[in-house]
Amino acid sequence: MSQSDLSANVNVSYLEQMQGKLWRWDLVAIVGSVLLGVVMTVLAAVMERVDTALTGGAFVILGAINFYTIAALATLLFRLPGGLIAGQTNAFIAVATGTSPMAPWFIPTNAAFAIIYALVIWKFRMDRWWHHLLANVLGVWLSMLIIAWGLLVTIELPLNIVVISYLVTSVAGSLGATVLSIVLANAVDRSRVLQ
Amino acid sequence: VLVGVNVLLTLLARIELSLLLPIFRALLLFGVVILAFQLLFQEGDRFLDFGPVGLHTEGFFITARVWLRLANLSLLFVGFMMWTHPTDIALMWVGFRVPYRYALLGGLALRFFPILQNEVVRIQDAQQVRGQPLHRTWQRIKGLTTILLPFVLGALRRTTQIALAMELRGFGYAEKRTFLRTIGMRPVDWCLAVVVMLLVALRLLLLAGYA
């Protein structure tokens, strides 16, 4: 889909135009995904440091809400490639700048979330709040298993702490991302900034 | 030993060690918190009791091992990014036959990282002028909700401008493109790669208990 295809349908909302699509490979999608990945990392620089200061990185609550919100938004706007590129951009910068001790684990986690979320939004119209909740719950709870494994292997936390961390982060991440991604996606749609 | 090797590599790359101080500061903070977790929740011999809660000796050893592992990972990754130019990373991906449209994305991200960081500061300043307190860390966290929307919309507006500019310059027009400079694997690089792979294989064998 090119930029002219999008601007030709100005009467149809951007999110409606994206319904039923799994792929987008145009330059707007690629550049937009990279910039959303950078946005995610800039915000994470504040949030993950607070998480690390409070819990040593075992409970990445604010970091999870930030990551899953922007990753969901990137996937909603630019579909599977968008989610993958935004997630990997975030992981790349996090590894490069040493923002979080768990940064190397973001690479598979971010990819898993983007794939699961994109598959759900491909099959649903995403015009009901529970569509968003379903996509986020599936994406967050499954991808967080990778982070939980990372906490066990890299930080060698006891299993009971890892389970508590997994539950707390997944609940906060899925609920926070659902609310914020709906608000942001609707705001982007109304602003017509991508049309 | 490995931390020493990493520091030595940084010195050989003529990078000032003071640049690594923020990483060590973050790692120190992380180490303190992880020590508290390990002392409290690990199982084993107790060396101090506070009623039902006790501190476990094993926590010291595990924290030391975890801290050194993370220090090595952080130093290695950050060091690599410090002594490797983003263009070289893009050329490396091109060398691995990744299409150049995607190989150059890392450079694009690093180029826009400081720009968007400044944009957040500008939005924060604007919100402060409108009366929102953002001096303390907690206030900044609370204030993120009012910063998120203008920040995301600003980034997306920038997206359309950048994409248009890139298309006008012919980015992505041709399947393949040439570069002013190319990088490739030399014989010594192949030798080092083989040595590293052998070491990884040996480590895996040791882990599996075959040695």
CSV table of N, CA, C and O in Angstrom, one decimal, chain A residues 21-128:
chain,number,residue,atom,x,y,z
A,21,LYS,N,-5.8,-6.6,7.3
A,21,LYS,CA,-4.4,-6.6,6.7
A,21,LYS,C,-3.4,-7.2,7.7
A,21,LYS,O,-3.5,-6.9,8.9
A,22,LEU,N,-2.5,-8.0,7.2
A,22,LEU,CA,-1.4,-8.5,8.0
A,22,LEU,C,-0.1,-7.9,7.7
A,22,LEU,O,0.8,-7.8,8.6
A,23,TRP,N,0.1,-7.4,6.5
A,23,TRP,CA,1.4,-6.9,6.1
A,23,TRP,C,1.3,-5.4,5.6
A,23,TRP,O,0.3,-5.1,5.0
A,24,ARG,N,2.3,-4.7,5.8
A,24,ARG,CA,2.5,-3.4,5.2
A,24,ARG,C,4.0,-3.2,5.0
A,24,ARG,O,4.8,-3.2,5.9
A,25,TRP,N,4.4,-2.9,3.8
A,25,TRP,CA,5.9,-2.8,3.5
A,25,TRP,C,6.3,-1.5,3.0
A,25,TRP,O,7.4,-1.3,2.6
A,26,ASP,N,5.4,-0.5,2.9
A,26,ASP,CA,5.7,0.8,2.3
A,26,ASP,C,6.6,1.6,3.2
A,26,ASP,O,6.8,1.3,4.4
A,27,LEU,N,7.2,2.7,2.7
A,27,LEU,CA,8.2,3.4,3.4
A,27,LEU,C,7.7,4.1,4.7
A,27,LEU,O,8.3,4.2,5.7
A,28,VAL,N,6.4,4.6,4.6
A,28,VAL,CA,5.8,5.3,5.7
A,28,VAL,C,5.7,4.3,6.9
A,28,VAL,O,6.0,4.6,8.0
A,29,ALA,N,5.3,3.0,6.6
A,29,ALA,CA,5.2,2.0,7.6
A,29,ALA,C,6.6,1.7,8.3
A,29,ALA,O,6.7,1.6,9.5
A,30,ILE,N,7.6,1.6,7.4
A,30,ILE,CA,8.9,1.3,7.9
A,30,ILE,C,9.5,2.4,8.8
A,30,ILE,O,9.9,2.2,9.9
A,31,VAL,N,9.4,3.6,8.2
A,31,VAL,CA,10.0,4.8,9.0
A,31,VAL,C,9.1,5.0,10.3
A,31,VAL,O,9.7,5.3,11.3
A,32,GLY,N,7.8,4.9,10.1
A,32,GLY,CA,6.9,5.1,11.3
A,32,GLY,C,7.2,4.1,12.4
A,32,GLY,O,7.3,4.5,13.6
A,33,SER,N,7.5,2.9,12.0
A,33,SER,CA,7.8,1.8,13.0
A,33,SER,C,9.1,2.1,13.7
A,33,SER,O,9.2,1.9,14.9
A,34,VAL,N,10.1,2.5,12.9
A,34,VAL,CA,11.4,2.9,13.5
A,34,VAL,C,11.2,4.0,14.5
A,34,VAL,O,11.7,3.9,15.7
A,35,LEU,N,10.5,5.0,14.1
A,35,LEU,CA,10.3,6.2,15.0
A,35,LEU,C,9.5,5.8,16.3
A,35,LEU,O,9.8,6.3,17.4
A,36,LEU,N,8.5,4.9,16.1
A,36,LEU,CA,7.7,4.5,17.3
A,36,LEU,C,8.6,3.6,18.2
A,36,LEU,O,8.5,3.7,19.4
A,37,GLY,N,9.5,2.9,17.6
A,37,GLY,CA,10.5,2.1,18.4
A,37,GLY,C,11.4,3.1,19.2
A,37,GLY,O,11.7,2.8,20.4
A,38,VAL,N,11.8,4.2,18.6
A,38,VAL,CA,12.6,5.2,19.3
A,38,VAL,C,11.8,5.9,20.4
A,38,VAL,O,12.3,6.1,21.5
A,39,VAL,N,10.5,6.2,20.1
A,39,VAL,CA,9.6,6.8,21.1
A,39,VAL,C,9.6,5.9,22.3
A,39,VAL,O,9.7,6.3,23.4
A,40,MET,N,9.4,4.6,22.0
A,40,MET,CA,9.3,3.6,23.1
A,40,MET,C,10.5,3.6,24.0
A,40,MET,O,10.5,3.6,25.2
A,41,THR,N,11.7,3.7,23.3
A,41,THR,CA,13.0,3.6,24.0
A,41,THR,C,13.2,4.9,24.8
A,41,THR,O,13.7,4.8,25.9
A,42,VAL,N,12.8,6.1,24.2
A,42,VAL,CA,13.0,7.3,25.0
A,42,VAL,C,12.2,7.3,26.2
A,42,VAL,O,12.6,7.7,27.3
A,43,LEU,N,10.9,6.8,26.1
A,43,LEU,CA,10.1,6.8,27.3
A,43,LEU,C,10.5,5.7,28.3
A,43,LEU,O,10.5,5.9,29.5
A,44,ALA,N,11.1,4.6,27.7
A,44,ALA,CA,11.6,3.5,28.6
A,44,ALA,C,12.8,3.9,29.4
A,44,ALA,O,13.0,3.4,30.5
A,45,ALA,N,13.6,4.8,28.8
A,45,ALA,CA,14.7,5.3,29.6
A,45,ALA,C,14.3,5.8,30.9
A,45,ALA,O,15.1,5.6,31.9
A,46,VAL,N,13.2,6.5,31.0
A,46,VAL,CA,12.7,7.0,32.3
A,46,VAL,C,12.1,5.8,33.1
A,46,VAL,O,12.4,5.6,34.2
A,47,MET,N,11.2,5.1,32.4
A,47,MET,CA,10.3,4.1,33.2
A,47,MET,C,11.1,2.9,33.7
A,47,MET,O,11.0,2.5,34.8
A,48,GLU,N,12.0,2.4,32.8
A,48,GLU,CA,12.8,1.2,33.2
A,48,GLU,C,13.8,1.5,34.3
A,48,GLU,O,14.1,0.6,35.1
A,49,ARG,N,14.3,2.7,34.3
A,49,ARG,CA,15.3,3.1,35.4
A,49,ARG,C,14.5,3.1,36.7
A,49,ARG,O,15.1,2.7,37.7
A,50,VAL,N,13.3,3.6,36.7
A,50,VAL,CA,12.5,3.6,37.9
A,50,VAL,C,12.3,2.2,38.4
A,50,VAL,O,12.4,1.8,39.5
A,51,ASP,N,11.9,1.3,37.4
A,51,ASP,CA,11.6,-0.1,37.7
A,51,ASP,C,12.9,-0.7,38.3
A,51,ASP,O,12.8,-1.5,39.3
A,52,THR,N,14.0,-0.5,37.6
A,52,THR,CA,15.3,-1.1,38.1
A,52,THR,C,15.6,-0.6,39.5
A,52,THR,O,16.1,-1.4,40.3
A,53,ALA,N,15.4,0.7,39.7
A,53,ALA,CA,15.8,1.3,41.0
A,53,ALA,C,14.9,0.7,42.1
A,53,ALA,O,15.3,0.4,43.2
A,54,LEU,N,13.6,0.4,41.8
A,54,LEU,CA,12.7,-0.1,42.8
A,54,LEU,C,12.8,-1.6,43.0
A,54,LEU,O,12.7,-2.1,44.1
A,55,THR,N,13.0,-2.3,41.9
A,55,THR,CA,12.9,-3.8,42.0
A,55,THR,C,14.0,-4.5,41.4
A,55,THR,O,14.0,-5.8,41.3
A,56,GLY,N,15.1,-3.8,41.0
A,56,GLY,CA,16.2,-4.5,40.4
A,56,GLY,C,16.0,-5.1,39.1
A,56,GLY,O,16.7,-6.0,38.6
A,57,GLY,N,14.9,-4.7,38.4
A,57,GLY,CA,14.6,-5.3,37.1
A,57,GLY,C,13.7,-6.5,37.2
A,57,GLY,O,13.3,-7.1,36.2
A,58,ALA,N,13.4,-7.0,38.4
A,58,ALA,CA,12.6,-8.2,38.5
A,58,ALA,C,11.1,-7.9,38.2
A,58,ALA,O,10.4,-8.7,37.7
A,59,PHE,N,10.6,-6.7,38.5
A,59,PHE,CA,9.3,-6.3,38.2
A,59,PHE,C,9.3,-5.1,37.3
A,59,PHE,O,9.5,-3.9,37.7
A,60,VAL,N,9.2,-5.3,36.0
A,60,VAL,CA,9.3,-4.2,35.0
A,60,VAL,C,7.9,-3.7,34.7
A,60,VAL,O,7.4,-3.8,33.6
A,61,ILE,N,7.2,-3.1,35.7
A,61,ILE,CA,5.8,-2.8,35.5
A,61,ILE,C,5.6,-1.6,34.6
A,61,ILE,O,4.9,-1.7,33.6
A,62,LEU,N,6.2,-0.5,34.9
A,62,LEU,CA,6.1,0.7,34.0
A,62,LEU,C,6.7,0.4,32.7
A,62,LEU,O,6.2,0.9,31.6
A,63,GLY,N,7.8,-0.2,32.7
A,63,GLY,CA,8.5,-0.6,31.4
A,63,GLY,C,7.6,-1.4,30.5
A,63,GLY,O,7.5,-1.3,29.3
A,64,ALA,N,6.9,-2.4,31.2
A,64,ALA,CA,6.0,-3.3,30.4
A,64,ALA,C,4.8,-2.5,29.8
A,64,ALA,O,4.5,-2.7,28.7
A,65,ILE,N,4.2,-1.6,30.6
A,65,ILE,CA,3.1,-0.8,30.1
A,65,ILE,C,3.5,0.0,28.9
A,65,ILE,O,2.9,0.1,27.9
A,66,ASN,N,4.7,0.7,29.1
A,66,ASN,CA,5.2,1.5,28.0
A,66,ASN,C,5.5,0.7,26.8
A,66,ASN,O,5.0,1.0,25.7
A,67,PHE,N,6.2,-0.5,26.9
A,67,PHE,CA,6.6,-1.3,25.8
A,67,PHE,C,5.3,-1.8,25.0
A,67,PHE,O,5.2,-1.6,23.8
A,68,TYR,N,4.4,-2.4,25.8
A,68,TYR,CA,3.3,-3.1,25.2
A,68,TYR,C,2.3,-2.0,24.6
A,68,TYR,O,1.7,-2.3,23.6
A,69,THR,N,2.2,-0.8,25.2
A,69,THR,CA,1.4,0.2,24.6
A,69,THR,C,1.9,0.6,23.2
A,69,THR,O,1.1,0.6,22.2
A,70,ILE,N,3.2,1.0,23.1
A,70,ILE,CA,3.7,1.5,21.9
A,70,ILE,C,3.8,0.3,20.8
A,70,ILE,O,3.6,0.5,19.6
A,71,ALA,N,4.2,-0.9,21.3
A,71,ALA,CA,4.2,-2.0,20.4
A,71,ALA,C,2.9,-2.3,19.8
A,71,ALA,O,2.7,-2.6,18.6
A,72,ALA,N,1.8,-2.3,20.6
A,72,ALA,CA,0.5,-2.5,20.2
A,72,ALA,C,0.1,-1.4,19.2
A,72,ALA,O,-0.5,-1.7,18.1
A,73,LEU,N,0.4,-0.2,19.5
A,73,LEU,CA,0.1,1.0,18.6
A,73,LEU,C,0.8,0.8,17.2
A,73,LEU,O,0.2,0.9,16.1
A,74,ALA,N,2.1,0.4,17.3
A,74,ALA,CA,2.9,0.2,16.0
A,74,ALA,C,2.2,-0.9,15.2
A,74,ALA,O,2.1,-0.8,14.0
A,75,THR,N,1.8,-2.0,15.8
A,75,THR,CA,1.2,-3.1,15.1
A,75,THR,C,-0.2,-2.7,14.6
A,75,THR,O,-0.5,-3.1,13.5
A,76,LEU,N,-0.9,-2.0,15.4
A,76,LEU,CA,-2.3,-1.5,14.9
A,76,LEU,C,-2.1,-0.6,13.6
A,76,LEU,O,-2.9,-0.8,12.7
A,77,LEU,N,-1.2,0.3,13.7
A,77,LEU,CA,-1.0,1.2,12.6
A,77,LEU,C,-0.3,0.7,11.4
A,77,LEU,O,-0.6,0.9,10.2
A,78,PHE,N,0.8,-0.1,11.6
A,78,PHE,CA,1.6,-0.6,10.5
A,78,PHE,C,1.7,-2.1,10.4
A,78,PHE,O,2.6,-2.6,9.8
A,79,ARG,N,0.8,-2.8,11.1
A,79,ARG,CA,0.7,-4.3,11.0
A,79,ARG,C,1.9,-5.0,11.5
A,79,ARG,O,2.8,-4.5,12.1
A,80,LEU,N,2.1,-6.3,11.0
A,80,LEU,CA,3.1,-7.2,11.6
A,80,LEU,C,4.5,-6.6,11.4
A,80,LEU,O,5.3,-6.6,12.3
A,81,PRO,N,4.9,-6.1,10.2
A,81,PRO,CA,6.3,-5.6,10.0
A,81,PRO,C,6.5,-4.4,10.9
A,81,PRO,O,7.6,-4.3,11.5
A,82,GLY,N,5.4,-3.6,11.1
A,82,GLY,CA,5.5,-2.4,12.0
A,82,GLY,C,5.8,-2.8,13.4
A,82,GLY,O,6.7,-2.3,14.1
A,83,GLY,N,5.1,-3.8,13.9
A,83,GLY,CA,5.3,-4.3,15.3
A,83,GLY,C,6.7,-4.9,15.5
A,83,GLY,O,7.4,-4.6,16.5
A,84,LEU,N,7.1,-5.7,14.5
A,84,LEU,CA,8.4,-6.3,14.6
A,84,LEU,C,9.5,-5.2,14.5
A,84,LEU,O,10.5,-5.3,15.3
A,85,ILE,N,9.4,-4.3,13.6
A,85,ILE,CA,10.5,-3.3,13.5
A,85,ILE,C,10.5,-2.4,14.7
A,85,ILE,O,11.6,-2.1,15.3
A,86,ALA,N,9.4,-1.9,15.2
A,86,ALA,CA,9.3,-1.1,16.4
A,86,ALA,C,9.9,-1.8,17.6
A,86,ALA,O,10.8,-1.3,18.3
A,87,GLY,N,9.6,-3.1,17.8
A,87,GLY,CA,10.1,-3.9,18.9
A,87,GLY,C,11.6,-4.1,18.8
A,87,GLY,O,12.3,-4.0,19.8
A,88,GLN,N,12.0,-4.4,17.6
A,88,GLN,CA,13.5,-4.7,17.4
A,88,GLN,C,14.3,-3.4,17.5
A,88,GLN,O,15.4,-3.4,18.0
A,89,THR,N,13.7,-2.3,17.1
A,89,THR,CA,14.4,-1.0,17.3
A,89,THR,C,14.6,-0.7,18.7
A,89,THR,O,15.7,-0.3,19.2
A,90,ASN,N,13.5,-0.9,19.5
A,90,ASN,CA,13.6,-0.7,21.0
A,90,ASN,C,14.7,-1.7,21.6
A,90,ASN,O,15.5,-1.2,22.4
A,91,ALA,N,14.7,-2.9,21.2
A,91,ALA,CA,15.6,-3.9,21.7
A,91,ALA,C,17.1,-3.5,21.3
A,91,ALA,O,18.0,-3.5,22.2
A,92,PHE,N,17.2,-3.1,20.1
A,92,PHE,CA,18.6,-2.7,19.6
A,92,PHE,C,19.1,-1.5,20.4
A,92,PHE,O,20.3,-1.6,20.8
A,93,ILE,N,18.3,-0.5,20.6
A,93,ILE,CA,18.8,0.7,21.3
A,93,ILE,C,19.0,0.3,22.8
A,93,ILE,O,20.0,0.8,23.4
A,94,ALA,N,18.1,-0.5,23.4
A,94,ALA,CA,18.2,-0.9,24.8
A,94,ALA,C,19.5,-1.6,25.0
A,94,ALA,O,20.3,-1.4,26.0
A,95,VAL,N,19.9,-2.5,24.0
A,95,VAL,CA,21.1,-3.3,24.1
A,95,VAL,C,22.3,-2.3,24.0
A,95,VAL,O,23.3,-2.4,24.7
A,96,ALA,N,22.2,-1.4,23.0
A,96,ALA,CA,23.3,-0.5,22.6
A,96,ALA,C,23.6,0.5,23.8
A,96,ALA,O,24.8,0.9,24.0
A,97,THR,N,22.6,0.9,24.5
A,97,THR,CA,22.8,1.9,25.5
A,97,THR,C,22.8,1.3,26.9
A,97,THR,O,23.1,2.1,27.9
A,98,GLY,N,22.6,0.0,27.1
A,98,GLY,CA,22.7,-0.6,28.4
A,98,GLY,C,21.6,-0.1,29.3
A,98,GLY,O,21.8,0.0,30.5
A,99,THR,N,20.4,0.2,28.7
A,99,THR,CA,19.3,0.8,29.5
A,99,THR,C,18.8,-0.2,30.6
A,99,THR,O,18.5,0.2,31.7
A,100,SER,N,18.8,-1.5,30.3
A,100,SER,CA,18.2,-2.4,31.2
A,100,SER,C,19.1,-3.7,31.2
A,100,SER,O,19.6,-4.1,30.1
A,101,PRO,N,19.3,-4.3,32.4
A,101,PRO,CA,20.1,-5.5,32.4
A,101,PRO,C,19.4,-6.7,31.6
A,101,PRO,O,20.1,-7.7,31.2
A,102,MET,N,18.1,-6.6,31.4
A,102,MET,CA,17.4,-7.6,30.7
A,102,MET,C,17.3,-7.4,29.2
A,102,MET,O,16.6,-8.1,28.5
A,103,ALA,N,18.0,-6.3,28.7
A,103,ALA,CA,17.9,-5.9,27.3
A,103,ALA,C,18.0,-7.0,26.3
A,103,ALA,O,17.2,-7.1,25.4
A,104,PRO,N,19.0,-7.9,26.4
A,104,PRO,CA,19.1,-9.0,25.3
A,104,PRO,C,17.8,-9.8,25.2
A,104,PRO,O,17.5,-10.3,24.2
A,105,TRP,N,17.1,-9.9,26.3
A,105,TRP,CA,15.9,-10.8,26.3
A,105,TRP,C,14.7,-10.1,25.6
A,105,TRP,O,13.7,-10.7,25.3
A,106,PHE,N,14.9,-8.7,25.4
A,106,PHE,CA,13.8,-8.0,24.7
A,106,PHE,C,13.7,-8.4,23.2
A,106,PHE,O,12.6,-8.3,22.7
A,107,ILE,N,14.8,-8.9,22.6
A,107,ILE,CA,14.7,-9.3,21.2
A,107,ILE,C,13.7,-10.4,20.9
A,107,ILE,O,12.8,-10.1,20.1
A,108,PRO,N,13.8,-11.5,21.6
A,108,PRO,CA,12.7,-12.5,21.3
A,108,PRO,C,11.3,-12.1,21.9
A,108,PRO,O,10.3,-12.4,21.3
A,109,THR,N,11.3,-11.4,23.0
A,109,THR,CA,10.0,-11.1,23.7
A,109,THR,C,9.3,-10.1,22.8
A,109,THR,O,8.1,-10.3,22.5
A,110,ASN,N,9.9,-9.1,22.3
A,110,ASN,CA,9.3,-8.1,21.4
A,110,ASN,C,8.8,-8.7,20.1
A,110,ASN,O,7.7,-8.4,19.7
A,111,ALA,N,9.6,-9.6,19.6
A,111,ALA,CA,9.2,-10.3,18.3
A,111,ALA,C,7.9,-11.2,18.6
A,111,ALA,O,7.0,-11.2,17.8
A,112,ALA,N,7.9,-11.9,19.7
A,112,ALA,CA,6.8,-12.8,20.0
A,112,ALA,C,5.5,-12.0,20.2
A,112,ALA,O,4.5,-12.3,19.7
A,113,PHE,N,5.6,-10.8,20.9
A,113,PHE,CA,4.4,-10.0,21.1
A,113,PHE,C,3.8,-9.5,19.8
A,113,PHE,O,2.6,-9.6,19.5
A,114,ALA,N,4.8,-9.0,18.9
A,114,ALA,CA,4.3,-8.4,17.6
A,114,ALA,C,3.6,-9.5,16.8
A,114,ALA,O,2.5,-9.2,16.2
A,115,ILE,N,4.1,-10.7,16.8
A,115,ILE,CA,3.6,-11.8,15.9
A,115,ILE,C,2.2,-12.2,16.5
A,115,ILE,O,1.2,-12.2,15.7
A,116,ILE,N,2.1,-12.4,17.8
A,116,ILE,CA,0.8,-12.8,18.4
A,116,ILE,C,-0.3,-11.7,18.2
A,116,ILE,O,-1.4,-11.9,17.8
A,117,TYR,N,0.1,-10.5,18.5
A,117,TYR,CA,-0.8,-9.3,18.4
A,117,TYR,C,-1.3,-9.1,17.0
A,117,TYR,O,-2.5,-8.9,16.7
A,118,ALA,N,-0.3,-9.2,16.0
A,118,ALA,CA,-0.7,-9.0,14.6
A,118,ALA,C,-1.6,-10.0,14.1
A,118,ALA,O,-2.6,-9.8,13.4
A,119,LEU,N,-1.4,-11.3,14.6
A,119,LEU,CA,-2.3,-12.4,14.2
A,119,LEU,C,-3.8,-12.1,14.7
A,119,LEU,O,-4.7,-12.4,14.0
A,120,VAL,N,-3.9,-11.7,15.9
A,120,VAL,CA,-5.2,-11.4,16.5
A,120,VAL,C,-5.9,-10.3,15.7
A,120,VAL,O,-7.1,-10.4,15.3
A,121,ILE,N,-5.2,-9.1,15.5
A,121,ILE,CA,-5.8,-8.0,14.9
A,121,ILE,C,-6.1,-8.2,13.4
A,121,ILE,O,-6.9,-7.5,12.8
A,122,TRP,N,-5.4,-9.2,12.8
A,122,TRP,CA,-5.7,-9.6,11.5
A,122,TRP,C,-7.1,-10.2,11.4
A,122,TRP,O,-7.8,-10.0,10.4
A,123,LYS,N,-7.4,-11.0,12.4
A,123,LYS,CA,-8.7,-11.8,12.4
A,123,LYS,C,-9.9,-11.0,13.0
A,123,LYS,O,-11.0,-11.4,12.7
A,124,PHE,N,-9.6,-10.0,13.8
A,124,PHE,CA,-10.7,-9.2,14.4
A,124,PHE,C,-10.7,-7.8,13.8
A,124,PHE,O,-9.7,-7.3,13.3
A,125,ARG,N,-11.9,-7.2,13.9
A,125,ARG,CA,-12.1,-5.8,13.3
A,125,ARG,C,-11.5,-4.8,14.2
A,125,ARG,O,-11.3,-3.6,13.8
A,126,MET,N,-11.2,-5.1,15.5
A,126,MET,CA,-10.7,-4.1,16.4
A,126,MET,C,-11.5,-2.9,16.6
A,126,MET,O,-11.0,-1.8,16.8
A,127,ASP,N,-12.8,-3.1,16.6
A,127,ASP,CA,-13.7,-1.9,16.8
A,127,ASP,C,-14.5,-2.1,18.2
A,127,ASP,O,-15.4,-1.4,18.5
A,128,ARG,N,-14.1,-3.1,18.9
A,128,ARG,CA,-14.7,-3.3,20.3
A,128,ARG,C,-13.5,-3.4,21.3
A,128,ARG,O,-12.4,-3.8,20.9
